[in-house]
Amino acid sequence: AELPPPYTAIASPDASGVPVINCRVCQSLINLDGKLHQHVVKCTVCNEATPIKNPPSGKKYVRCQCNCLLICKDTSRKIGCPRPNCRRIITLGPVMLIPEEQPAQPALPVQSDGTRVVCGHCGNTFLWMELRFNTLAKCPHCKKISSVGSALPRRRCCAYITIGMICIFIGVGLTVGTQDFARRFHATYVSWAVAYLLGLICLIRACYWGAIKVSYPEHSFA
């Protein structure tokens, strides 16, 4: 997504002499009559804020990619967008020196490599920093574990089913083939129990991986 254009803090009068400024999101004209004492004004077309003055001392403007204008400390290096449908984490780059005769420019948000993932439990979106889709992720909203992508649980489920069935077949084979031997040496029953137990554990693990929730990536910033 492209970054919104930088704002200009210089308001110019229109033909009627009323000071106006262009909205930095939709470029519509905003009437500044009676608003020149404010730091930002709100556009009546897109409802987004546009600065008309330099930020207060110790503050700076940052515009999120969703066009939400944020005001934060000039020493901040990471801020979060408060909009519920965004919640983007913005990592701020180093502050650039600007000549005094020019208005202050917003710091450009630099997104960390990662992928926005929709949680399979609660449906909220969170940023997943891994670059591969065969890992487990913990949602920061509901604190539950899910698989990022369906490849990992499908692979694990098939593997555990295969191993479990092999162990059960071995147990059946031992049971049938060593019945007479087991009557004389009772320790043989232990081998039967171990084979059946391993098979049961593997099938339980297969059920776990088959039922695990899957979180799917929304889109990538990488």
PDB file of C-alpha atoms in Angstrom:
ATOM      1  CA  ALA A   1       0.000   0.000   0.000  1.00  0.00           C
ATOM      2  CA  GLU A   2       1.231   3.465  -0.836  1.00  0.00           C
ATOM      3  CA  LEU A   3       1.904   5.937   1.947  1.00  0.00           C
ATOM      4  CA  PRO A   4      -0.368   9.012   2.095  1.00  0.00           C
ATOM      5  CA  PRO A   5       1.175  12.230   0.741  1.00  0.00           C
ATOM      6  CA  PRO A   6       2.966  14.540   3.211  1.00  0.00           C
ATOM      7  CA  TYR A   7       0.952  17.437   4.528  1.00  0.00           C
ATOM      8  CA  THR A   8       1.681  21.137   4.075  1.00  0.00           C
ATOM      9  CA  ALA A   9       1.029  23.454   6.988  1.00  0.00           C
ATOM     10  CA  ILE A  10       0.639  26.585   4.827  1.00  0.00           C
ATOM     11  CA  ALA A  11      -2.954  27.616   4.298  1.00  0.00           C
ATOM     12  CA  SER A  12      -3.768  29.863   1.348  1.00  0.00           C
ATOM     13  CA  PRO A  13      -6.932  31.969   0.880  1.00  0.00           C
ATOM     14  CA  ASP A  14      -9.366  31.093  -1.878  1.00  0.00           C
ATOM     15  CA  ALA A  15     -10.993  33.591  -4.257  1.00  0.00           C
ATOM     16  CA  SER A  16     -13.287  34.873  -1.493  1.00  0.00           C
ATOM     17  CA  GLY A  17     -10.388  35.450   0.906  1.00  0.00           C
ATOM     18  CA  VAL A  18     -11.307  32.537   3.223  1.00  0.00           C
ATOM     19  CA  PRO A  19      -8.236  30.484   4.232  1.00  0.00           C
ATOM     20  CA  VAL A  20      -8.410  26.915   2.941  1.00  0.00           C
ATOM     21  CA  ILE A  21      -6.142  23.895   2.750  1.00  0.00           C
ATOM     22  CA  ASN A  22      -6.223  20.682   0.754  1.00  0.00           C
ATOM     23  CA  CYS A  23      -7.016  17.478   2.621  1.00  0.00           C
ATOM     24  CA  ARG A  24      -3.898  15.297   2.554  1.00  0.00           C
ATOM     25  CA  VAL A  25      -6.004  12.151   2.009  1.00  0.00           C
ATOM     26  CA  CYS A  26      -8.722  13.001  -0.530  1.00  0.00           C
ATOM     27  CA  GLN A  27      -7.381  16.451  -1.656  1.00  0.00           C
ATOM     28  CA  SER A  28     -10.741  18.131  -0.938  1.00  0.00           C
ATOM     29  CA  LEU A  29     -10.678  21.777   0.185  1.00  0.00           C
ATOM     30  CA  ILE A  30     -11.064  22.335   3.936  1.00  0.00           C
ATOM     31  CA  ASN A  31     -12.341  25.700   5.155  1.00  0.00           C
ATOM     32  CA  LEU A  32     -10.054  27.024   7.923  1.00  0.00           C
ATOM     33  CA  ASP A  33     -12.223  29.954   8.902  1.00  0.00           C
ATOM     34  CA  GLY A  34     -12.248  30.018  12.729  1.00  0.00           C
ATOM     35  CA  LYS A  35      -9.945  26.973  12.936  1.00  0.00           C
ATOM     36  CA  LEU A  36      -6.515  28.563  12.588  1.00  0.00           C
ATOM     37  CA  HIS A  37      -5.891  28.154  16.323  1.00  0.00           C
ATOM     38  CA  GLN A  38      -6.082  24.349  15.983  1.00  0.00           C
ATOM     39  CA  HIS A  39      -3.199  22.041  15.142  1.00  0.00           C
ATOM     40  CA  VAL A  40      -5.269  19.702  12.956  1.00  0.00           C
ATOM     41  CA  VAL A  41      -8.577  19.969  11.122  1.00  0.00           C
ATOM     42  CA  LYS A  42     -10.982  17.249  10.033  1.00  0.00           C
ATOM     43  CA  CYS A  43     -12.069  16.831   6.437  1.00  0.00           C
ATOM     44  CA  THR A  44     -15.840  16.833   5.955  1.00  0.00           C
ATOM     45  CA  VAL A  45     -15.566  14.500   2.930  1.00  0.00           C
ATOM     46  CA  CYS A  46     -13.343  11.618   4.118  1.00  0.00           C
ATOM     47  CA  ASN A  47     -13.404  12.396   7.891  1.00  0.00           C
ATOM     48  CA  GLU A  48      -9.599  12.174   8.082  1.00  0.00           C
ATOM     49  CA  ALA A  49      -7.438  14.703   9.942  1.00  0.00           C
ATOM     50  CA  THR A  50      -4.968  17.060   8.253  1.00  0.00           C
ATOM     51  CA  PRO A  51      -2.350  19.104  10.189  1.00  0.00           C
ATOM     52  CA  ILE A  52      -2.263  22.865   9.686  1.00  0.00           C
ATOM     53  CA  LYS A  53       0.467  23.630  12.252  1.00  0.00           C
ATOM     54  CA  ASN A  54       3.670  22.073  13.416  1.00  0.00           C
ATOM     55  CA  PRO A  55       3.062  19.501  16.183  1.00  0.00           C
ATOM     56  CA  PRO A  56       3.285  20.611  19.830  1.00  0.00           C
ATOM     57  CA  SER A  57       6.717  20.665  21.415  1.00  0.00           C
ATOM     58  CA  GLY A  58       8.047  17.163  21.966  1.00  0.00           C
ATOM     59  CA  LYS A  59       5.448  15.606  19.625  1.00  0.00           C
ATOM     60  CA  LYS A  60       5.362  14.505  16.001  1.00  0.00           C
ATOM     61  CA  TYR A  61       2.759  13.481  13.452  1.00  0.00           C
ATOM     62  CA  VAL A  62       2.613   9.999  11.959  1.00  0.00           C
ATOM     63  CA  ARG A  63       0.048   8.948   9.380  1.00  0.00           C
ATOM     64  CA  CYS A  64      -0.789   5.246   9.334  1.00  0.00           C
ATOM     65  CA  GLN A  65      -1.321   3.423   6.037  1.00  0.00           C
ATOM     66  CA  CYS A  66      -5.045   3.391   6.838  1.00  0.00           C
ATOM     67  CA  ASN A  67      -4.803   7.244   6.741  1.00  0.00           C
ATOM     68  CA  CYS A  68      -5.328   7.655  10.495  1.00  0.00           C
ATOM     69  CA  LEU A  69      -3.277  10.641  11.719  1.00  0.00           C
ATOM     70  CA  LEU A  70      -1.454   9.894  14.973  1.00  0.00           C
ATOM     71  CA  ILE A  71       0.325  12.268  17.363  1.00  0.00           C
ATOM     72  CA  CYS A  72       3.096  10.699  19.427  1.00  0.00           C
ATOM     73  CA  LYS A  73       6.275  11.651  21.268  1.00  0.00           C
ATOM     74  CA  ASP A  74       9.148  12.625  18.998  1.00  0.00           C
ATOM     75  CA  THR A  75      11.273   9.967  20.737  1.00  0.00           C
ATOM     76  CA  SER A  76       8.809   7.150  19.951  1.00  0.00           C
ATOM     77  CA  ARG A  77      10.158   4.372  17.768  1.00  0.00           C
ATOM     78  CA  LYS A  78       7.116   2.051  17.675  1.00  0.00           C
ATOM     79  CA  ILE A  79       3.417   2.934  17.931  1.00  0.00           C
ATOM     80  CA  GLY A  80       0.152   1.095  17.283  1.00  0.00           C
ATOM     81  CA  CYS A  81      -2.790   2.321  15.241  1.00  0.00           C
ATOM     82  CA  PRO A  82      -5.879   2.550  17.506  1.00  0.00           C
ATOM     83  CA  ARG A  83      -8.438   1.807  14.788  1.00  0.00           C
ATOM     84  CA  PRO A  84     -10.126  -1.589  15.424  1.00  0.00           C
ATOM     85  CA  ASN A  85     -10.021  -2.566  11.747  1.00  0.00           C
ATOM     86  CA  CYS A  86      -6.290  -1.807  11.451  1.00  0.00           C
ATOM     87  CA  ARG A  87      -4.263  -2.349  14.678  1.00  0.00           C
ATOM     88  CA  ARG A  88      -1.096  -1.953  12.602  1.00  0.00           C
ATOM     89  CA  ILE A  89       2.205  -1.765  14.486  1.00  0.00           C
ATOM     90  CA  ILE A  90       4.262   1.097  13.009  1.00  0.00           C
ATOM     91  CA  THR A  91       8.014   1.113  13.444  1.00  0.00           C
ATOM     92  CA  LEU A  92       9.267   4.658  13.003  1.00  0.00           C
ATOM     93  CA  GLY A  93      12.479   5.415  11.170  1.00  0.00           C
ATOM     94  CA  PRO A  94      15.089   7.914  12.360  1.00  0.00           C
ATOM     95  CA  VAL A  95      13.924  11.528  12.582  1.00  0.00           C
ATOM     96  CA  MET A  96      15.187  13.579   9.619  1.00  0.00           C
ATOM     97  CA  LEU A  97      16.284  17.185  10.022  1.00  0.00           C
ATOM     98  CA  ILE A  98      14.064  19.637   8.134  1.00  0.00           C
ATOM     99  CA  PRO A  99      14.992  23.267   7.257  1.00  0.00           C
ATOM    100  CA  GLU A 100      13.263  25.832   9.451  1.00  0.00           C
ATOM    101  CA  GLU A 101      11.440  27.489   6.565  1.00  0.00           C
ATOM    102  CA  GLN A 102       9.715  24.190   5.667  1.00  0.00           C
ATOM    103  CA  PRO A 103       6.850  22.689   7.677  1.00  0.00           C
ATOM    104  CA  ALA A 104       7.498  19.573   9.681  1.00  0.00           C
ATOM    105  CA  GLN A 105       7.035  16.334   7.739  1.00  0.00           C
ATOM    106  CA  PRO A 106       5.540  13.175   9.204  1.00  0.00           C
ATOM    107  CA  ALA A 107       7.915  10.351   9.971  1.00  0.00           C
ATOM    108  CA  LEU A 108       7.547   7.587   7.409  1.00  0.00           C
ATOM    109  CA  PRO A 109       6.225   4.354   8.898  1.00  0.00           C
ATOM    110  CA  VAL A 110       8.502   1.418   8.208  1.00  0.00           C
ATOM    111  CA  GLN A 111       6.770  -1.903   8.533  1.00  0.00           C
ATOM    112  CA  SER A 112       8.704  -4.856   9.855  1.00  0.00           C
ATOM    113  CA  ASP A 113       8.749  -7.955   7.681  1.00  0.00           C
ATOM    114  CA  GLY A 114       5.842 -10.127   8.575  1.00  0.00           C
ATOM    115  CA  THR A 115       2.377 -11.303   7.665  1.00  0.00           C
ATOM    116  CA  ARG A 116      -1.042 -10.285   8.941  1.00  0.00           C
ATOM    117  CA  VAL A 117      -2.748 -13.475  10.109  1.00  0.00           C
ATOM    118  CA  VAL A 118      -6.450 -13.989  10.896  1.00  0.00           C
ATOM    119  CA  CYS A 119      -6.754 -16.031  14.103  1.00  0.00           C
ATOM    120  CA  GLY A 120      -8.666 -19.293  13.694  1.00  0.00           C
ATOM    121  CA  HIS A 121     -10.110 -18.977  17.228  1.00  0.00           C
ATOM    122  CA  CYS A 122     -11.318 -15.395  17.660  1.00  0.00           C
ATOM    123  CA  GLY A 123     -11.111 -14.031  14.095  1.00  0.00           C
ATOM    124  CA  ASN A 124      -8.905 -11.072  15.083  1.00  0.00           C
ATOM    125  CA  THR A 125      -5.904 -10.118  12.977  1.00  0.00           C
ATOM    126  CA  PHE A 126      -2.354 -10.083  14.333  1.00  0.00           C
ATOM    127  CA  LEU A 127       1.138  -9.675  12.909  1.00  0.00           C
ATOM    128  CA  TRP A 128       3.108 -12.916  12.531  1.00  0.00           C
ATOM    129  CA  MET A 129       6.843 -12.363  12.154  1.00  0.00           C
ATOM    130  CA  GLU A 130       7.790 -15.848  10.895  1.00  0.00           C
ATOM    131  CA  LEU A 131       8.400 -16.203   7.160  1.00  0.00           C
ATOM    132  CA  ARG A 132       7.145 -19.795   6.857  1.00  0.00           C
ATOM    133  CA  PHE A 133       3.625 -21.194   7.151  1.00  0.00           C
ATOM    134  CA  ASN A 134       4.387 -24.439   8.995  1.00  0.00           C
ATOM    135  CA  THR A 135       4.599 -23.183  12.571  1.00  0.00           C
ATOM    136  CA  LEU A 136       2.326 -22.639  15.536  1.00  0.00           C
ATOM    137  CA  ALA A 137       1.319 -19.126  16.578  1.00  0.00           C
ATOM    138  CA  LYS A 138      -0.149 -17.701  19.783  1.00  0.00           C
ATOM    139  CA  CYS A 139      -2.804 -15.058  19.188  1.00  0.00           C
ATOM    140  CA  PRO A 140      -2.135 -11.915  21.282  1.00  0.00           C
ATOM    141  CA  HIS A 141      -5.883 -11.296  21.560  1.00  0.00           C
ATOM    142  CA  CYS A 142      -7.315 -14.625  22.778  1.00  0.00           C
ATOM    143  CA  LYS A 143      -3.961 -16.190  23.877  1.00  0.00           C
ATOM    144  CA  LYS A 144      -4.805 -19.467  22.090  1.00  0.00           C
ATOM    145  CA  ILE A 145      -2.492 -21.569  19.927  1.00  0.00           C
ATOM    146  CA  SER A 146      -3.241 -22.212  16.259  1.00  0.00           C
ATOM    147  CA  SER A 147      -1.369 -23.382  13.186  1.00  0.00           C
ATOM    148  CA  VAL A 148      -0.357 -20.769  10.606  1.00  0.00           C
ATOM    149  CA  GLY A 149      -1.479 -22.529   7.439  1.00  0.00           C
ATOM    150  CA  SER A 150      -2.877 -26.050   7.131  1.00  0.00           C
ATOM    151  CA  ALA A 151       0.291 -27.775   5.863  1.00  0.00           C
ATOM    152  CA  LEU A 152       1.773 -28.524   9.302  1.00  0.00           C
ATOM    153  CA  PRO A 153      -1.324 -30.111  10.967  1.00  0.00           C
ATOM    154  CA  ARG A 154      -2.130 -32.122   7.845  1.00  0.00           C
ATOM    155  CA  ARG A 155       1.412 -33.476   7.661  1.00  0.00           C
ATOM    156  CA  ARG A 156       1.595 -34.265  11.388  1.00  0.00           C
ATOM    157  CA  CYS A 157      -1.849 -35.905  11.405  1.00  0.00           C
ATOM    158  CA  CYS A 158      -0.962 -38.238   8.520  1.00  0.00           C
ATOM    159  CA  ALA A 159       2.387 -39.124  10.126  1.00  0.00           C
ATOM    160  CA  TYR A 160       0.846 -39.988  13.506  1.00  0.00           C
ATOM    161  CA  ILE A 161      -1.935 -42.054  11.902  1.00  0.00           C
ATOM    162  CA  THR A 162       0.643 -44.026   9.913  1.00  0.00           C
ATOM    163  CA  ILE A 163       2.874 -44.680  12.938  1.00  0.00           C
ATOM    164  CA  GLY A 164      -0.119 -45.502  15.147  1.00  0.00           C
ATOM    165  CA  MET A 165      -1.517 -48.054  12.702  1.00  0.00           C
ATOM    166  CA  ILE A 166       1.921 -49.667  12.300  1.00  0.00           C
ATOM    167  CA  CYS A 167       2.231 -50.038  16.092  1.00  0.00           C
ATOM    168  CA  ILE A 168      -1.262 -51.563  16.344  1.00  0.00           C
ATOM    169  CA  PHE A 169      -0.529 -54.022  13.502  1.00  0.00           C
ATOM    170  CA  ILE A 170       2.699 -54.989  15.276  1.00  0.00           C
ATOM    171  CA  GLY A 171       0.739 -55.533  18.494  1.00  0.00           C
ATOM    172  CA  VAL A 172      -1.810 -57.701  16.699  1.00  0.00           C
ATOM    173  CA  GLY A 173       0.988 -59.694  15.091  1.00  0.00           C
ATOM    174  CA  LEU A 174       2.692 -60.239  18.431  1.00  0.00           C
ATOM    175  CA  THR A 175      -0.576 -61.248  20.033  1.00  0.00           C
ATOM    176  CA  VAL A 176      -1.354 -63.835  17.371  1.00  0.00           C
ATOM    177  CA  GLY A 177       2.172 -65.135  16.904  1.00  0.00           C
ATOM    178  CA  THR A 178       3.329 -65.418  20.509  1.00  0.00           C
ATOM    179  CA  GLN A 179       0.271 -66.715  22.346  1.00  0.00           C
ATOM    180  CA  ASP A 180       1.825 -70.078  23.202  1.00  0.00           C
ATOM    181  CA  PHE A 181       5.148 -68.436  24.112  1.00  0.00           C
ATOM    182  CA  ALA A 182       3.390 -65.909  26.355  1.00  0.00           C
ATOM    183  CA  ARG A 183       1.745 -68.676  28.407  1.00  0.00           C
ATOM    184  CA  ARG A 184       5.204 -69.830  29.484  1.00  0.00           C
ATOM    185  CA  PHE A 185       6.935 -66.420  29.649  1.00  0.00           C
ATOM    186  CA  HIS A 186       4.509 -63.819  30.971  1.00  0.00           C
ATOM    187  CA  ALA A 187       6.934 -60.971  30.223  1.00  0.00           C
ATOM    188  CA  THR A 188       5.805 -61.291  26.601  1.00  0.00           C
ATOM    189  CA  TYR A 189       2.585 -59.536  27.569  1.00  0.00           C
ATOM    190  CA  VAL A 190       4.650 -56.396  28.191  1.00  0.00           C
ATOM    191  CA  SER A 191       5.649 -56.221  24.513  1.00  0.00           C
ATOM    192  CA  TRP A 192       1.992 -56.484  23.542  1.00  0.00           C
ATOM    193  CA  ALA A 193       1.068 -53.666  25.910  1.00  0.00           C
ATOM    194  CA  VAL A 194       3.892 -51.420  24.675  1.00  0.00           C
ATOM    195  CA  ALA A 195       2.885 -51.877  21.026  1.00  0.00           C
ATOM    196  CA  TYR A 196      -0.797 -51.155  21.713  1.00  0.00           C
ATOM    197  CA  LEU A 197       0.048 -48.197  23.980  1.00  0.00           C
ATOM    198  CA  LEU A 198       2.325 -46.572  21.394  1.00  0.00           C
ATOM    199  CA  GLY A 199      -0.341 -47.038  18.749  1.00  0.00           C
ATOM    200  CA  LEU A 200      -3.005 -45.468  20.986  1.00  0.00           C
ATOM    201  CA  ILE A 201      -0.781 -42.477  21.840  1.00  0.00           C
ATOM    202  CA  CYS A 202      -0.036 -41.860  18.160  1.00  0.00           C
ATOM    203  CA  LEU A 203      -3.722 -41.981  17.243  1.00  0.00           C
ATOM    204  CA  ILE A 204      -4.555 -39.516  20.044  1.00  0.00           C
ATOM    205  CA  ARG A 205      -1.864 -37.162  18.720  1.00  0.00           C
ATOM    206  CA  ALA A 206      -3.305 -37.563  15.225  1.00  0.00           C
ATOM    207  CA  CYS A 207      -6.707 -36.490  16.567  1.00  0.00           C
ATOM    208  CA  TYR A 208      -5.085 -33.436  18.202  1.00  0.00           C
ATOM    209  CA  TRP A 209      -3.416 -32.306  14.969  1.00  0.00           C
ATOM    210  CA  GLY A 210      -6.540 -33.046  12.970  1.00  0.00           C
ATOM    211  CA  ALA A 211      -8.675 -30.852  15.241  1.00  0.00           C
ATOM    212  CA  ILE A 212      -6.241 -27.953  15.759  1.00  0.00           C
ATOM    213  CA  LYS A 213      -7.482 -24.543  14.629  1.00  0.00           C
ATOM    214  CA  VAL A 214      -5.838 -23.058  11.536  1.00  0.00           C
ATOM    215  CA  SER A 215      -5.024 -19.351  11.132  1.00  0.00           C
ATOM    216  CA  TYR A 216      -4.706 -18.114   7.575  1.00  0.00           C
ATOM    217  CA  PRO A 217      -2.493 -15.224   6.343  1.00  0.00           C
ATOM    218  CA  GLU A 218      -4.338 -12.133   5.185  1.00  0.00           C
ATOM    219  CA  HIS A 219      -1.546 -10.550   3.148  1.00  0.00           C
ATOM    220  CA  SER A 220       2.203 -10.048   3.436  1.00  0.00           C
ATOM    221  CA  PHE A 221       4.282  -6.919   4.130  1.00  0.00           C
ATOM    222  CA  ALA A 222       7.563  -8.688   3.417  1.00  0.00           C
TER     223      ALA A 222
END
